[in-house]
mmCIF file of C-alpha atoms in Angstrom:
data_model
loop_
_atom_site.group_PDB
_atom_site.id
_atom_site.type_symbol
_atom_site.label_atom_id
_atom_site.label_comp_id
_atom_site.label_asym_id
_atom_site.label_seq_id
_atom_site.Cartn_x
_atom_site.Cartn_y
_atom_site.Cartn_z
ATOM 1 C CA MET A 1 -20.888 48.100 58.699
ATOM 2 C CA LYS A 2 -17.695 45.837 58.348
ATOM 3 C CA LYS A 3 -15.263 45.051 60.997
ATOM 4 C CA SER A 4 -11.953 47.014 61.562
ATOM 5 C CA LYS A 5 -8.611 45.012 60.947
ATOM 6 C CA PHE A 6 -7.519 46.848 64.123
ATOM 7 C CA GLN A 7 -9.098 45.119 67.358
ATOM 8 C CA PHE A 8 -8.606 45.367 71.019
ATOM 9 C CA SER A 9 -9.171 43.635 73.936
ATOM 10 C CA ASN A 10 -11.296 45.130 77.028
ATOM 11 C CA PRO A 11 -8.973 47.561 78.601
ATOM 12 C CA ASN A 12 -7.881 46.960 81.815
ATOM 13 C CA LEU A 13 -7.555 49.258 85.319
ATOM 14 C CA LEU A 14 -3.869 49.005 86.410
ATOM 15 C CA LYS A 15 -3.631 51.748 88.967
ATOM 16 C CA LEU A 16 -6.035 54.487 90.126
ATOM 17 C CA VAL A 17 -4.881 56.826 92.914
ATOM 18 C CA PHE A 18 -7.513 60.215 93.952
ATOM 19 C CA GLU A 19 -6.183 62.359 96.521
ATOM 20 C CA ILE A 20 -8.183 65.522 97.768
ATOM 21 C CA ASN A 21 -5.379 68.343 97.980
ATOM 22 C CA PRO A 22 -5.987 69.941 101.412
ATOM 23 C CA ASN A 23 -3.852 72.998 100.847
ATOM 24 C CA PHE A 24 -6.329 73.832 97.507
ATOM 25 C CA ASP A 25 -6.777 77.667 97.156
ATOM 26 C CA GLU A 26 -9.961 77.969 95.482
ATOM 27 C CA GLU A 27 -8.589 81.716 94.074
ATOM 28 C CA LEU A 28 -5.823 80.121 92.447
ATOM 29 C CA PHE A 29 -7.924 77.667 90.130
ATOM 30 C CA GLU A 30 -7.527 78.210 86.643
ATOM 31 C CA SER A 31 -8.165 74.621 85.581
ATOM 32 C CA LEU A 32 -6.879 71.223 85.591
ATOM 33 C CA LYS A 33 -3.524 69.806 84.257
ATOM 34 C CA LEU A 34 -3.497 66.770 81.991
ATOM 35 C CA GLU A 35 -0.300 64.998 81.292
ATOM 36 C CA SER A 36 -0.015 61.660 79.984
ATOM 37 C CA GLN A 37 2.166 59.174 78.988
ATOM 38 C CA THR A 38 1.806 56.101 76.562
ATOM 39 C CA LYS A 39 3.778 52.973 76.220
ATOM 40 C CA ILE A 40 3.377 50.417 73.320
ATOM 41 C CA ILE A 41 5.185 47.154 73.459
ATOM 42 C CA LYS A 42 5.173 45.023 70.516
ATOM 43 C CA THR A 43 5.031 41.173 70.294
ATOM 44 C CA GLN A 44 7.991 40.433 67.843
ATOM 45 C CA GLY A 45 6.485 38.034 65.111
ATOM 46 C CA GLN A 46 3.081 38.630 66.172
ATOM 47 C CA ASN A 47 0.618 41.533 65.034
ATOM 48 C CA LYS A 48 -0.088 42.301 68.818
ATOM 49 C CA ALA A 49 1.182 45.005 70.948
ATOM 50 C CA ASN A 50 0.055 45.920 74.460
ATOM 51 C CA VAL A 51 -0.579 49.798 75.067
ATOM 52 C CA GLU A 52 -0.341 51.221 78.411
ATOM 53 C CA MET A 53 -1.694 54.962 79.020
ATOM 54 C CA CYS A 54 -1.065 56.524 81.959
ATOM 55 C CA LEU A 55 -3.098 60.406 83.033
ATOM 56 C CA ASP A 56 -1.968 62.584 85.426
ATOM 57 C CA ILE A 57 -5.121 65.033 86.291
ATOM 58 C CA GLY A 58 -4.141 68.104 88.376
ATOM 59 C CA GLY A 59 -1.792 67.330 91.264
ATOM 60 C CA MET A 60 -0.817 68.611 94.835
ATOM 61 C CA LYS A 61 -0.057 72.147 94.430
ATOM 62 C CA LYS A 62 -2.424 75.058 95.899
ATOM 63 C CA GLU A 63 -4.419 75.663 92.493
ATOM 64 C CA TYR A 64 -5.281 72.272 91.821
ATOM 65 C CA PRO A 65 -8.484 70.851 94.264
ATOM 66 C CA PHE A 66 -7.603 67.074 93.696
ATOM 67 C CA ALA A 67 -4.914 64.860 92.010
ATOM 68 C CA ILE A 68 -5.628 61.410 90.062
ATOM 69 C CA LYS A 69 -3.322 59.196 88.537
ATOM 70 C CA ILE A 70 -4.653 56.372 86.709
ATOM 71 C CA ILE A 71 -3.262 53.970 84.336
ATOM 72 C CA MET A 72 -5.032 51.372 81.800
ATOM 73 C CA ALA A 73 -3.991 49.215 79.398
ATOM 74 C CA SER A 74 -5.111 46.903 76.458
ATOM 75 C CA ASP A 75 -3.920 44.477 73.646
ATOM 76 C CA PHE A 76 -4.375 45.265 70.340
ATOM 77 C CA MET A 77 -4.337 43.074 67.304
ATOM 78 C CA TRP A 78 -4.221 43.514 63.411
ATOM 79 C CA GLU A 79 -4.440 41.507 60.194
ATOM 80 C CA ASP A 80 -1.338 40.926 58.275
ATOM 81 C CA GLU A 81 -2.692 43.234 55.450
ATOM 82 C CA LEU A 82 -2.203 46.745 57.386
ATOM 83 C CA GLU A 83 1.369 48.309 56.648
ATOM 84 C CA GLU A 84 3.291 48.715 59.410
ATOM 85 C CA ALA A 85 3.463 52.757 59.399
ATOM 86 C CA LEU A 86 -0.483 52.652 59.500
ATOM 87 C CA VAL A 87 -0.281 49.998 62.533
ATOM 88 C CA ASP A 88 2.196 52.478 64.080
ATOM 89 C CA LYS A 89 0.001 55.386 63.959
ATOM 90 C CA LEU A 90 -2.995 53.389 64.877
ATOM 91 C CA LEU A 91 -0.897 52.350 68.131
ATOM 92 C CA LYS A 92 0.096 55.804 68.936
ATOM 93 C CA ALA A 93 -3.276 57.520 68.272
ATOM 94 C CA ASN A 94 -5.946 55.593 68.395
ATOM 95 C CA ALA A 95 -5.465 52.956 70.751
ATOM 96 C CA PRO A 96 -4.508 55.879 73.398
ATOM 97 C CA SER A 97 -7.763 57.437 72.694
ATOM 98 C CA LEU A 98 -9.925 54.278 72.529
ATOM 99 C CA ILE A 99 -8.093 53.693 76.511
ATOM 100 C CA LEU A 100 -8.884 57.266 77.157
ATOM 101 C CA SER A 101 -13.133 56.605 76.569
ATOM 102 C CA TYR A 102 -12.749 53.797 79.052
ATOM 103 C CA MET A 103 -10.881 56.038 81.730
ATOM 104 C CA ARG A 104 -13.621 58.586 81.112
ATOM 105 C CA PRO A 105 -16.492 57.466 83.234
ATOM 106 C CA ILE A 106 -14.074 56.144 85.954
ATOM 107 C CA ILE A 107 -13.012 59.901 86.378
ATOM 108 C CA SER A 108 -15.917 61.493 86.417
ATOM 109 C CA ASN A 109 -17.544 58.962 88.622
ATOM 110 C CA ILE A 110 -14.756 59.327 91.182
ATOM 111 C CA THR A 111 -14.921 63.046 90.867
ATOM 112 C CA ASN A 112 -18.611 62.951 91.260
ATOM 113 C CA ASN A 113 -18.503 61.565 94.645
ATOM 114 C CA SER A 114 -15.947 64.004 95.989
ATOM 115 C CA LYS A 115 -16.890 67.187 97.553
ATOM 116 C CA TYR A 116 -15.914 69.468 94.222
ATOM 117 C CA SER A 117 -18.295 68.968 91.335
ATOM 118 C CA VAL A 118 -17.682 66.517 88.439
ATOM 119 C CA PHE A 119 -14.800 66.543 85.775
ATOM 120 C CA ASN A 120 -15.707 64.970 82.712
ATOM 121 C CA LEU A 121 -12.429 64.388 80.977
ATOM 122 C CA PRO A 122 -12.430 66.538 77.719
ATOM 123 C CA PHE A 123 -11.425 65.058 74.481
ATOM 124 C CA LEU A 124 -8.251 64.722 73.685
ATOM 125 C CA ASP A 125 -6.168 65.212 70.158
ATOM 126 C CA MET A 126 -3.732 62.368 70.138
ATOM 127 C CA GLN A 127 -2.405 62.710 66.550
ATOM 128 C CA ASN A 128 0.992 64.058 67.753
ATOM 129 C CA ASN A 129 1.356 61.444 71.053
ATOM 130 C CA GLU A 130 4.794 60.901 71.786
ATOM 131 C CA ALA A 131 5.033 57.666 72.238
ATOM 132 C CA ASN A 132 7.677 55.068 71.648
ATOM 133 C CA ILE A 133 6.989 51.700 70.425
ATOM 134 C CA GLU A 134 9.402 49.048 71.785
ATOM 135 C CA GLU A 135 9.650 45.140 70.489
ATOM 136 C CA ILE A 136 9.705 42.075 72.993
#
């Protein structure tokens, strides 16, 4: 197997908030809401970018049993021969997908230790992720 020309450093947990909703009404529950935001900052003159992903799960409306906010980030590096358009696509889709895979066990562990059943974060299609890329 060949090493990829697109690499990452270990993702870091930046923020984690878990809160049980005391006003939860089980009769209103259908599914948990998932919202994500991705922030990408490329380092000018280097093949390096920091990708930060924020995921909001559930909320404090009556139809959700809990609210979770988790933010994780990682640095991504790539080799010179990768075209900029490909790098941008990898940063917008693959990088958040990788970070999401590190969020998954944290979320399942926290929810498993609550009075509600474990929530296993599903696979999310990040192909049309609306992240903006900034350069510093």
